[in-house]
């Protein structure tokens, strides 16, 4: 499976994601912000970082780049898209997932390990987990607090992917830290699965996100 790893000026988790995709058995390739055609790809991951220095707000400038039009086309073709941290912010900014990720309740950069509960297994990225399974992955963000005007709708549509288990470190509404679109194919998560994909890192729970892409057949 050919998986694109999108690069913006300021991305800093692209190599990590590329490495873990290789470990999972995928064929990753880097995709730059100005590419307009991604038809040859089977899936895309938008990694974390600080695209365009987070000017205006996290993800705002990346959202209007040519590659995001190509990502929208992939979504229309029903191909999986995963956004991690800054990638999640970008997906929310362009409206491919519900709600927004905004400034943390305590407005500072928060980097720590968290326990998370998997709330849906209908996405390609969470299909190898059990519903309500508790996993361990780190967060690293200053604008990760999830908000939606009608949170009951997100729950009713089974669009909550990850929820903080125990401590809610950024004040997210209902502790939500990962959501998907109605189809389940577009997934936006603030925690970093690529930083929890090898034993040496302290957890392998995140590896299933990338193995799950390979299990997807559409």
PDB file of N, CA, C and O in Angstrom, residues 87-160:
ATOM      1  N   UNK A  87      -1.595  17.817  12.018  1.00  0.00           N
ATOM      2  CA  UNK A  87      -2.403  17.248  10.944  1.00  0.00           C
ATOM      3  C   UNK A  87      -3.873  17.205  11.299  1.00  0.00           C
ATOM      4  O   UNK A  87      -4.753  17.432  10.450  1.00  0.00           O
ATOM      5  N   UNK A  88      -4.175  16.921  12.577  1.00  0.00           N
ATOM      6  CA  UNK A  88      -5.562  16.936  13.045  1.00  0.00           C
ATOM      7  C   UNK A  88      -6.128  18.348  12.991  1.00  0.00           C
ATOM      8  O   UNK A  88      -7.278  18.566  12.583  1.00  0.00           O
ATOM      9  N   UNK A  89      -5.320  19.319  13.402  1.00  0.00           N
ATOM     10  CA  UNK A  89      -5.748  20.716  13.356  1.00  0.00           C
ATOM     11  C   UNK A  89      -6.053  21.150  11.925  1.00  0.00           C
ATOM     12  O   UNK A  89      -7.023  21.873  11.669  1.00  0.00           O
ATOM     13  N   UNK A  90      -5.235  20.682  10.982  1.00  0.00           N
ATOM     14  CA  UNK A  90      -5.438  21.028   9.572  1.00  0.00           C
ATOM     15  C   UNK A  90      -6.738  20.419   9.056  1.00  0.00           C
ATOM     16  O   UNK A  90      -7.528  21.074   8.373  1.00  0.00           O
ATOM     17  N   UNK A  91      -6.985  19.147   9.391  1.00  0.00           N
ATOM     18  CA  UNK A  91      -8.214  18.493   8.944  1.00  0.00           C
ATOM     19  C   UNK A  91      -9.457  19.188   9.507  1.00  0.00           C
ATOM     20  O   UNK A  91     -10.478  19.317   8.815  1.00  0.00           O
ATOM     21  N   UNK A  92      -9.372  19.657  10.750  1.00  0.00           N
ATOM     22  CA  UNK A  92     -10.491  20.403  11.328  1.00  0.00           C
ATOM     23  C   UNK A  92     -10.648  21.756  10.643  1.00  0.00           C
ATOM     24  O   UNK A  92     -11.770  22.211  10.377  1.00  0.00           O
ATOM     25  N   UNK A  93      -9.530  22.387  10.342  1.00  0.00           N
ATOM     26  CA  UNK A  93      -9.544  23.707   9.703  1.00  0.00           C
ATOM     27  C   UNK A  93     -10.234  23.666   8.339  1.00  0.00           C
ATOM     28  O   UNK A  93     -10.948  24.600   7.969  1.00  0.00           O
ATOM     29  N   UNK A  94     -10.028  22.578   7.584  1.00  0.00           N
ATOM     30  CA  UNK A  94     -10.638  22.484   6.255  1.00  0.00           C
ATOM     31  C   UNK A  94     -12.033  21.851   6.297  1.00  0.00           C
ATOM     32  O   UNK A  94     -12.676  21.704   5.267  1.00  0.00           O
ATOM     33  N   UNK A  95     -12.482  21.460   7.486  1.00  0.00           N
ATOM     34  CA  UNK A  95     -13.841  20.945   7.632  1.00  0.00           C
ATOM     35  C   UNK A  95     -14.017  19.488   7.285  1.00  0.00           C
ATOM     36  O   UNK A  95     -15.150  19.029   7.095  1.00  0.00           O
ATOM     37  N   UNK A  96     -12.927  18.733   7.236  1.00  0.00           N
ATOM     38  CA  UNK A  96     -13.046  17.299   6.923  1.00  0.00           C
ATOM     39  C   UNK A  96     -13.399  16.466   8.146  1.00  0.00           C
ATOM     40  O   UNK A  96     -13.783  15.308   8.010  1.00  0.00           O
ATOM     41  N   UNK A  97     -13.251  17.030   9.342  1.00  0.00           N
ATOM     42  CA  UNK A  97     -13.734  16.401  10.575  1.00  0.00           C
ATOM     43  C   UNK A  97     -14.505  17.459  11.360  1.00  0.00           C
ATOM     44  O   UNK A  97     -14.286  18.660  11.171  1.00  0.00           O
ATOM     45  N   UNK A  98     -15.403  17.050  12.238  1.00  0.00           N
ATOM     46  CA  UNK A  98     -16.220  18.024  12.963  1.00  0.00           C
ATOM     47  C   UNK A  98     -15.446  18.707  14.092  1.00  0.00           C
ATOM     48  O   UNK A  98     -14.522  18.134  14.674  1.00  0.00           O
ATOM     49  N   UNK A  99     -15.836  19.950  14.397  1.00  0.00           N
ATOM     50  CA  UNK A  99     -15.267  20.652  15.527  1.00  0.00           C
ATOM     51  C   UNK A  99     -13.944  21.316  15.236  1.00  0.00           C
ATOM     52  O   UNK A  99     -13.491  21.390  14.085  1.00  0.00           O
ATOM     53  N   UNK A 100     -13.299  21.797  16.306  1.00  0.00           N
ATOM     54  CA  UNK A 100     -12.012  22.474  16.192  1.00  0.00           C
ATOM     55  C   UNK A 100     -11.097  22.028  17.335  1.00  0.00           C
ATOM     56  O   UNK A 100     -11.557  21.549  18.378  1.00  0.00           O
ATOM     57  N   UNK A 101      -9.799  22.197  17.115  1.00  0.00           N
ATOM     58  CA  UNK A 101      -8.806  22.029  18.165  1.00  0.00           C
ATOM     59  C   UNK A 101      -8.229  23.414  18.438  1.00  0.00           C
ATOM     60  O   UNK A 101      -7.577  24.002  17.573  1.00  0.00           O
ATOM     61  N   UNK A 102      -8.462  23.920  19.623  1.00  0.00           N
ATOM     62  CA  UNK A 102      -8.107  25.301  19.919  1.00  0.00           C
ATOM     63  C   UNK A 102      -7.135  25.371  21.106  1.00  0.00           C
ATOM     64  O   UNK A 102      -6.658  24.342  21.584  1.00  0.00           O
ATOM     65  N   UNK A 103      -6.871  26.573  21.578  1.00  0.00           N
ATOM     66  CA  UNK A 103      -5.856  26.789  22.610  1.00  0.00           C
ATOM     67  C   UNK A 103      -6.189  26.009  23.887  1.00  0.00           C
ATOM     68  O   UNK A 103      -7.346  25.981  24.329  1.00  0.00           O
ATOM     69  N   UNK A 104      -5.180  25.369  24.460  1.00  0.00           N
ATOM     70  CA  UNK A 104      -5.370  24.600  25.682  1.00  0.00           C
ATOM     71  C   UNK A 104      -5.993  25.443  26.787  1.00  0.00           C
ATOM     72  O   UNK A 104      -5.802  26.663  26.843  1.00  0.00           O
ATOM     73  N   UNK A 105      -6.714  24.785  27.669  1.00  0.00           N
ATOM     74  CA  UNK A 105      -7.357  25.479  28.788  1.00  0.00           C
ATOM     75  C   UNK A 105      -6.342  26.297  29.588  1.00  0.00           C
ATOM     76  O   UNK A 105      -6.600  27.440  29.962  1.00  0.00           O
ATOM     77  N   UNK A 106      -5.196  25.706  29.865  1.00  0.00           N
ATOM     78  CA  UNK A 106      -4.069  26.448  30.404  1.00  0.00           C
ATOM     79  C   UNK A 106      -3.157  26.729  29.212  1.00  0.00           C
ATOM     80  O   UNK A 106      -2.529  25.808  28.680  1.00  0.00           O
ATOM     81  N   UNK A 107      -3.079  27.976  28.764  1.00  0.00           N
ATOM     82  CA  UNK A 107      -2.465  28.289  27.463  1.00  0.00           C
ATOM     83  C   UNK A 107      -0.943  28.154  27.459  1.00  0.00           C
ATOM     84  O   UNK A 107      -0.206  29.139  27.487  1.00  0.00           O
ATOM     85  N   UNK A 108      -0.513  26.914  27.396  1.00  0.00           N
ATOM     86  CA  UNK A 108       0.914  26.632  27.297  1.00  0.00           C
ATOM     87  C   UNK A 108       1.101  25.325  26.548  1.00  0.00           C
ATOM     88  O   UNK A 108       0.158  24.535  26.398  1.00  0.00           O
ATOM     89  N   UNK A 109       2.314  25.106  26.071  1.00  0.00           N
ATOM     90  CA  UNK A 109       2.626  23.867  25.359  1.00  0.00           C
ATOM     91  C   UNK A 109       2.625  22.712  26.352  1.00  0.00           C
ATOM     92  O   UNK A 109       3.245  22.788  27.417  1.00  0.00           O
ATOM     93  N   UNK A 110       1.920  21.652  26.010  1.00  0.00           N
ATOM     94  CA  UNK A 110       1.753  20.510  26.900  1.00  0.00           C
ATOM     95  C   UNK A 110       2.340  19.270  26.247  1.00  0.00           C
ATOM     96  O   UNK A 110       1.884  18.853  25.188  1.00  0.00           O
ATOM     97  N   UNK A 111       3.367  18.691  26.857  1.00  0.00           N
ATOM     98  CA  UNK A 111       4.021  17.489  26.337  1.00  0.00           C
ATOM     99  C   UNK A 111       4.072  16.456  27.446  1.00  0.00           C
ATOM    100  O   UNK A 111       4.801  16.631  28.434  1.00  0.00           O
ATOM    101  N   UNK A 112       3.284  15.372  27.312  1.00  0.00           N
ATOM    102  CA  UNK A 112       3.230  14.350  28.354  1.00  0.00           C
ATOM    103  C   UNK A 112       2.600  13.068  27.800  1.00  0.00           C
ATOM    104  O   UNK A 112       1.912  13.073  26.789  1.00  0.00           O
ATOM    105  N   UNK A 113       2.857  11.966  28.491  1.00  0.00           N
ATOM    106  CA  UNK A 113       2.201  10.707  28.173  1.00  0.00           C
ATOM    107  C   UNK A 113       0.777  10.749  28.721  1.00  0.00           C
ATOM    108  O   UNK A 113       0.523  11.314  29.796  1.00  0.00           O
ATOM    109  N   UNK A 114      -0.158  10.160  27.983  1.00  0.00           N
ATOM    110  CA  UNK A 114      -1.553  10.139  28.415  1.00  0.00           C
ATOM    111  C   UNK A 114      -2.141   8.746  28.224  1.00  0.00           C
ATOM    112  O   UNK A 114      -1.709   7.975  27.374  1.00  0.00           O
ATOM    113  N   UNK A 115      -3.138   8.450  29.032  1.00  0.00           N
ATOM    114  CA  UNK A 115      -3.948   7.256  28.828  1.00  0.00           C
ATOM    115  C   UNK A 115      -5.198   7.659  28.061  1.00  0.00           C
ATOM    116  O   UNK A 115      -5.808   8.699  28.353  1.00  0.00           O
ATOM    117  N   UNK A 116      -5.560   6.842  27.085  1.00  0.00           N
ATOM    118  CA  UNK A 116      -6.649   7.160  26.171  1.00  0.00           C
ATOM    119  C   UNK A 116      -7.596   5.975  26.052  1.00  0.00           C
ATOM    120  O   UNK A 116      -7.165   4.820  26.128  1.00  0.00           O
ATOM    121  N   UNK A 117      -8.848   6.281  25.827  1.00  0.00           N
ATOM    122  CA  UNK A 117      -9.829   5.225  25.596  1.00  0.00           C
ATOM    123  C   UNK A 117     -10.265   5.274  24.133  1.00  0.00           C
ATOM    124  O   UNK A 117     -10.637   6.336  23.628  1.00  0.00           O
ATOM    125  N   UNK A 118     -10.198   4.133  23.451  1.00  0.00           N
ATOM    126  CA  UNK A 118     -10.622   4.037  22.058  1.00  0.00           C
ATOM    127  C   UNK A 118     -12.149   3.940  22.039  1.00  0.00           C
ATOM    128  O   UNK A 118     -12.719   2.970  22.544  1.00  0.00           O
ATOM    129  N   UNK A 119     -12.798   4.937  21.453  1.00  0.00           N
ATOM    130  CA  UNK A 119     -14.256   5.006  21.513  1.00  0.00           C
ATOM    131  C   UNK A 119     -14.956   4.444  20.286  1.00  0.00           C
ATOM    132  O   UNK A 119     -16.154   4.178  20.329  1.00  0.00           O
ATOM    133  N   UNK A 120     -14.250   4.293  19.184  1.00  0.00           N
ATOM    134  CA  UNK A 120     -14.845   3.634  18.021  1.00  0.00           C
ATOM    135  C   UNK A 120     -13.771   2.831  17.303  1.00  0.00           C
ATOM    136  O   UNK A 120     -12.604   3.234  17.271  1.00  0.00           O
ATOM    137  N   UNK A 121     -14.164   1.711  16.757  1.00  0.00           N
ATOM    138  CA  UNK A 121     -13.232   0.860  16.004  1.00  0.00           C
ATOM    139  C   UNK A 121     -13.623   0.782  14.536  1.00  0.00           C
ATOM    140  O   UNK A 121     -13.111  -0.070  13.807  1.00  0.00           O
ATOM    141  N   UNK A 122     -14.464   1.692  14.091  1.00  0.00           N
ATOM    142  CA  UNK A 122     -14.944   1.629  12.703  1.00  0.00           C
ATOM    143  C   UNK A 122     -14.043   2.376  11.735  1.00  0.00           C
ATOM    144  O   UNK A 122     -14.315   2.379  10.535  1.00  0.00           O
ATOM    145  N   UNK A 123     -12.971   3.005  12.223  1.00  0.00           N
ATOM    146  CA  UNK A 123     -12.035   3.659  11.311  1.00  0.00           C
ATOM    147  C   UNK A 123     -10.943   2.673  10.908  1.00  0.00           C
ATOM    148  O   UNK A 123     -10.656   1.719  11.645  1.00  0.00           O
ATOM    149  N   UNK A 124     -10.293   2.878   9.766  1.00  0.00           N
ATOM    150  CA  UNK A 124      -9.179   1.997   9.388  1.00  0.00           C
ATOM    151  C   UNK A 124      -8.039   2.031  10.406  1.00  0.00           C
ATOM    152  O   UNK A 124      -7.281   1.066  10.534  1.00  0.00           O
ATOM    153  N   UNK A 125      -7.938   3.115  11.157  1.00  0.00           N
ATOM    154  CA  UNK A 125      -6.800   3.308  12.056  1.00  0.00           C
ATOM    155  C   UNK A 125      -7.040   2.718  13.441  1.00  0.00           C
ATOM    156  O   UNK A 125      -6.095   2.466  14.191  1.00  0.00           O
ATOM    157  N   UNK A 126      -8.296   2.482  13.799  1.00  0.00           N
ATOM    158  CA  UNK A 126      -8.616   1.918  15.114  1.00  0.00           C
ATOM    159  C   UNK A 126      -9.262   0.539  15.020  1.00  0.00           C
ATOM    160  O   UNK A 126      -9.695  -0.008  16.027  1.00  0.00           O
ATOM    161  N   UNK A 127      -9.291  -0.017  13.827  1.00  0.00           N
ATOM    162  CA  UNK A 127      -9.964  -1.294  13.618  1.00  0.00           C
ATOM    163  C   UNK A 127      -9.299  -2.481  14.301  1.00  0.00           C
ATOM    164  O   UNK A 127      -9.920  -3.535  14.466  1.00  0.00           O
ATOM    165  N   UNK A 128      -8.035  -2.329  14.702  1.00  0.00           N
ATOM    166  CA  UNK A 128      -7.333  -3.426  15.378  1.00  0.00           C
ATOM    167  C   UNK A 128      -7.452  -3.340  16.896  1.00  0.00           C
ATOM    168  O   UNK A 128      -6.937  -4.210  17.605  1.00  0.00           O
ATOM    169  N   UNK A 129      -8.129  -2.305  17.395  1.00  0.00           N
ATOM    170  CA  UNK A 129      -8.365  -2.176  18.832  1.00  0.00           C
ATOM    171  C   UNK A 129      -9.733  -2.748  19.194  1.00  0.00           C
ATOM    172  O   UNK A 129     -10.555  -3.034  18.325  1.00  0.00           O
ATOM    173  N   UNK A 130      -9.982  -2.873  20.488  1.00  0.00           N
ATOM    174  CA  UNK A 130     -11.311  -3.184  20.996  1.00  0.00           C
ATOM    175  C   UNK A 130     -11.959  -1.891  21.471  1.00  0.00           C
ATOM    176  O   UNK A 130     -11.274  -0.996  21.966  1.00  0.00           O
ATOM    177  N   UNK A 131     -13.267  -1.784  21.319  1.00  0.00           N
ATOM    178  CA  UNK A 131     -13.974  -0.591  21.782  1.00  0.00           C
ATOM    179  C   UNK A 131     -13.758  -0.418  23.281  1.00  0.00           C
ATOM    180  O   UNK A 131     -13.851  -1.390  24.046  1.00  0.00           O
ATOM    181  N   UNK A 132     -13.427   0.776  23.689  1.00  0.00           N
ATOM    182  CA  UNK A 132     -13.159   1.160  25.074  1.00  0.00           C
ATOM    183  C   UNK A 132     -11.835   0.617  25.606  1.00  0.00           C
ATOM    184  O   UNK A 132     -11.570   0.707  26.808  1.00  0.00           O
ATOM    185  N   UNK A 133     -11.004   0.084  24.713  1.00  0.00           N
ATOM    186  CA  UNK A 133      -9.666  -0.332  25.130  1.00  0.00           C
ATOM    187  C   UNK A 133      -8.867   0.900  25.571  1.00  0.00           C
ATOM    188  O   UNK A 133      -8.931   1.959  24.941  1.00  0.00           O
ATOM    189  N   UNK A 134      -8.129   0.764  26.656  1.00  0.00           N
ATOM    190  CA  UNK A 134      -7.310   1.862  27.157  1.00  0.00           C
ATOM    191  C   UNK A 134      -5.885   1.692  26.637  1.00  0.00           C
ATOM    192  O   UNK A 134      -5.285   0.621  26.789  1.00  0.00           O
ATOM    193  N   UNK A 135      -5.375   2.736  25.991  1.00  0.00           N
ATOM    194  CA  UNK A 135      -4.043   2.700  25.392  1.00  0.00           C
ATOM    195  C   UNK A 135      -3.221   3.878  25.906  1.00  0.00           C
ATOM    196  O   UNK A 135      -3.756   4.790  26.538  1.00  0.00           O
ATOM    197  N   UNK A 136      -1.935   3.857  25.585  1.00  0.00           N
ATOM    198  CA  UNK A 136      -1.020   4.877  26.106  1.00  0.00           C
ATOM    199  C   UNK A 136      -0.245   5.507  24.955  1.00  0.00           C
ATOM    200  O   UNK A 136       0.471   4.826  24.225  1.00  0.00           O
ATOM    201  N   UNK A 137      -0.406   6.829  24.778  1.00  0.00           N
ATOM    202  CA  UNK A 137       0.320   7.579  23.752  1.00  0.00           C
ATOM    203  C   UNK A 137       0.592   8.983  24.284  1.00  0.00           C
ATOM    204  O   UNK A 137      -0.154   9.486  25.125  1.00  0.00           O
ATOM    205  N   UNK A 138       1.628   9.656  23.768  1.00  0.00           N
ATOM    206  CA  UNK A 138       1.920  11.009  24.247  1.00  0.00           C
ATOM    207  C   UNK A 138       1.187  12.084  23.451  1.00  0.00           C
ATOM    208  O   UNK A 138       0.833  11.893  22.291  1.00  0.00           O
ATOM    209  N   UNK A 139       0.990  13.233  24.112  1.00  0.00           N
ATOM    210  CA  UNK A 139       0.519  14.430  23.429  1.00  0.00           C
ATOM    211  C   UNK A 139       1.618  15.475  23.479  1.00  0.00           C
ATOM    212  O   UNK A 139       2.486  15.448  24.361  1.00  0.00           O
ATOM    213  N   UNK A 140       1.598  16.400  22.523  1.00  0.00           N
ATOM    214  CA  UNK A 140       2.575  17.491  22.477  1.00  0.00           C
ATOM    215  C   UNK A 140       1.966  18.625  21.667  1.00  0.00           C
ATOM    216  O   UNK A 140       2.094  18.669  20.445  1.00  0.00           O
ATOM    217  N   UNK A 141       1.280  19.548  22.351  1.00  0.00           N
ATOM    218  CA  UNK A 141       0.586  20.613  21.631  1.00  0.00           C
ATOM    219  C   UNK A 141       0.273  21.788  22.554  1.00  0.00           C
ATOM    220  O   UNK A 141       0.233  21.644  23.772  1.00  0.00           O
ATOM    221  N   UNK A 142       0.033  22.924  21.941  1.00  0.00           N
ATOM    222  CA  UNK A 142      -0.449  24.110  22.656  1.00  0.00           C
ATOM    223  C   UNK A 142      -1.891  24.435  22.278  1.00  0.00           C
ATOM    224  O   UNK A 142      -2.568  25.177  22.982  1.00  0.00           O
ATOM    225  N   UNK A 143      -2.347  23.860  21.149  1.00  0.00           N
ATOM    226  CA  UNK A 143      -3.712  24.104  20.664  1.00  0.00           C
ATOM    227  C   UNK A 143      -4.382  22.765  20.377  1.00  0.00           C
ATOM    228  O   UNK A 143      -4.625  22.410  19.226  1.00  0.00           O
ATOM    229  N   UNK A 144      -4.684  22.033  21.449  1.00  0.00           N
ATOM    230  CA  UNK A 144      -5.264  20.703  21.279  1.00  0.00           C
ATOM    231  C   UNK A 144      -6.612  20.516  21.939  1.00  0.00           C
ATOM    232  O   UNK A 144      -7.174  19.425  21.904  1.00  0.00           O
ATOM    233  N   UNK A 145      -7.143  21.566  22.519  1.00  0.00           N
ATOM    234  CA  UNK A 145      -8.428  21.459  23.242  1.00  0.00           C
ATOM    235  C   UNK A 145      -9.577  21.337  22.238  1.00  0.00           C
ATOM    236  O   UNK A 145      -9.830  22.240  21.444  1.00  0.00           O
ATOM    237  N   UNK A 146     -10.281  20.215  22.290  1.00  0.00           N
ATOM    238  CA  UNK A 146     -11.352  19.967  21.320  1.00  0.00           C
ATOM    239  C   UNK A 146     -12.635  20.669  21.740  1.00  0.00           C
ATOM    240  O   UNK A 146     -13.017  20.668  22.909  1.00  0.00           O
ATOM    241  N   UNK A 147     -13.307  21.255  20.735  1.00  0.00           N
ATOM    242  CA  UNK A 147     -14.589  21.914  20.980  1.00  0.00           C
ATOM    243  C   UNK A 147     -15.518  21.712  19.790  1.00  0.00           C
ATOM    244  O   UNK A 147     -15.086  21.722  18.628  1.00  0.00           O
ATOM    245  N   UNK A 148     -16.801  21.535  20.106  1.00  0.00           N
ATOM    246  CA  UNK A 148     -17.844  21.459  19.077  1.00  0.00           C
ATOM    247  C   UNK A 148     -19.111  22.056  19.665  1.00  0.00           C
ATOM    248  O   UNK A 148     -19.436  21.835  20.840  1.00  0.00           O
ATOM    249  N   UNK A 149     -19.844  22.829  18.848  1.00  0.00           N
ATOM    250  CA  UNK A 149     -21.058  23.501  19.330  1.00  0.00           C
ATOM    251  C   UNK A 149     -22.152  22.516  19.718  1.00  0.00           C
ATOM    252  O   UNK A 149     -22.991  22.817  20.568  1.00  0.00           O
ATOM    253  N   UNK A 150     -22.176  21.348  19.077  1.00  0.00           N
ATOM    254  CA  UNK A 150     -23.216  20.355  19.347  1.00  0.00           C
ATOM    255  C   UNK A 150     -22.541  19.005  19.598  1.00  0.00           C
ATOM    256  O   UNK A 150     -22.513  18.133  18.737  1.00  0.00           O
ATOM    257  N   UNK A 151     -21.968  18.851  20.774  1.00  0.00           N
ATOM    258  CA  UNK A 151     -21.154  17.674  21.073  1.00  0.00           C
ATOM    259  C   UNK A 151     -21.978  16.389  21.067  1.00  0.00           C
ATOM    260  O   UNK A 151     -21.469  15.312  20.738  1.00  0.00           O
ATOM    261  N   UNK A 152     -23.274  16.489  21.408  1.00  0.00           N
ATOM    262  CA  UNK A 152     -24.110  15.291  21.413  1.00  0.00           C
ATOM    263  C   UNK A 152     -24.218  14.691  20.016  1.00  0.00           C
ATOM    264  O   UNK A 152     -24.298  13.468  19.849  1.00  0.00           O
ATOM    265  N   UNK A 153     -24.187  15.544  18.999  1.00  0.00           N
ATOM    266  CA  UNK A 153     -24.248  15.067  17.613  1.00  0.00           C
ATOM    267  C   UNK A 153     -23.020  14.242  17.258  1.00  0.00           C
ATOM    268  O   UNK A 153     -23.115  13.224  16.567  1.00  0.00           O
ATOM    269  N   UNK A 154     -21.845  14.666  17.739  1.00  0.00           N
ATOM    270  CA  UNK A 154     -20.607  13.931  17.474  1.00  0.00           C
ATOM    271  C   UNK A 154     -20.672  12.544  18.103  1.00  0.00           C
ATOM    272  O   UNK A 154     -20.277  11.543  17.489  1.00  0.00           O
ATOM    273  N   UNK A 155     -21.185  12.475  19.329  1.00  0.00           N
ATOM    274  CA  UNK A 155     -21.337  11.172  19.987  1.00  0.00           C
ATOM    275  C   UNK A 155     -22.368  10.300  19.263  1.00  0.00           C
ATOM    276  O   UNK A 155     -22.130   9.107  19.032  1.00  0.00           O
ATOM    277  N   UNK A 156     -23.501  10.892  18.926  1.00  0.00           N
ATOM    278  CA  UNK A 156     -24.581  10.131  18.284  1.00  0.00           C
ATOM    279  C   UNK A 156     -24.155   9.557  16.940  1.00  0.00           C
ATOM    280  O   UNK A 156     -24.591   8.469  16.545  1.00  0.00           O
ATOM    281  N   UNK A 157     -23.280  10.273  16.222  1.00  0.00           N
ATOM    282  CA  UNK A 157     -22.806   9.813  14.916  1.00  0.00           C
ATOM    283  C   UNK A 157     -21.604   8.876  15.015  1.00  0.00           C
ATOM    284  O   UNK A 157     -21.031   8.508  13.987  1.00  0.00           O
ATOM    285  N   UNK A 158     -21.223   8.512  16.243  1.00  0.00           N
ATOM    286  CA  UNK A 158     -20.074   7.620  16.466  1.00  0.00           C
ATOM    287  C   UNK A 158     -18.804   8.192  15.830  1.00  0.00           C
ATOM    288  O   UNK A 158     -18.052   7.499  15.159  1.00  0.00           O
ATOM    289  N   UNK A 159     -18.580   9.497  16.082  1.00  0.00           N
ATOM    290  CA  UNK A 159     -17.425  10.170  15.496  1.00  0.00           C
ATOM    291  C   UNK A 159     -16.320  10.470  16.506  1.00  0.00           C
ATOM    292  O   UNK A 159     -15.305  11.055  16.149  1.00  0.00           O
ATOM    293  N   UNK A 160     -16.519  10.048  17.748  1.00  0.00           N
ATOM    294  CA  UNK A 160     -15.463  10.194  18.754  1.00  0.00           C
ATOM    295  C   UNK A 160     -14.519   9.009  18.632  1.00  0.00           C
ATOM    296  O   UNK A 160     -14.938   7.852  18.769  1.00  0.00           O
TER     297      UNK A 160
END
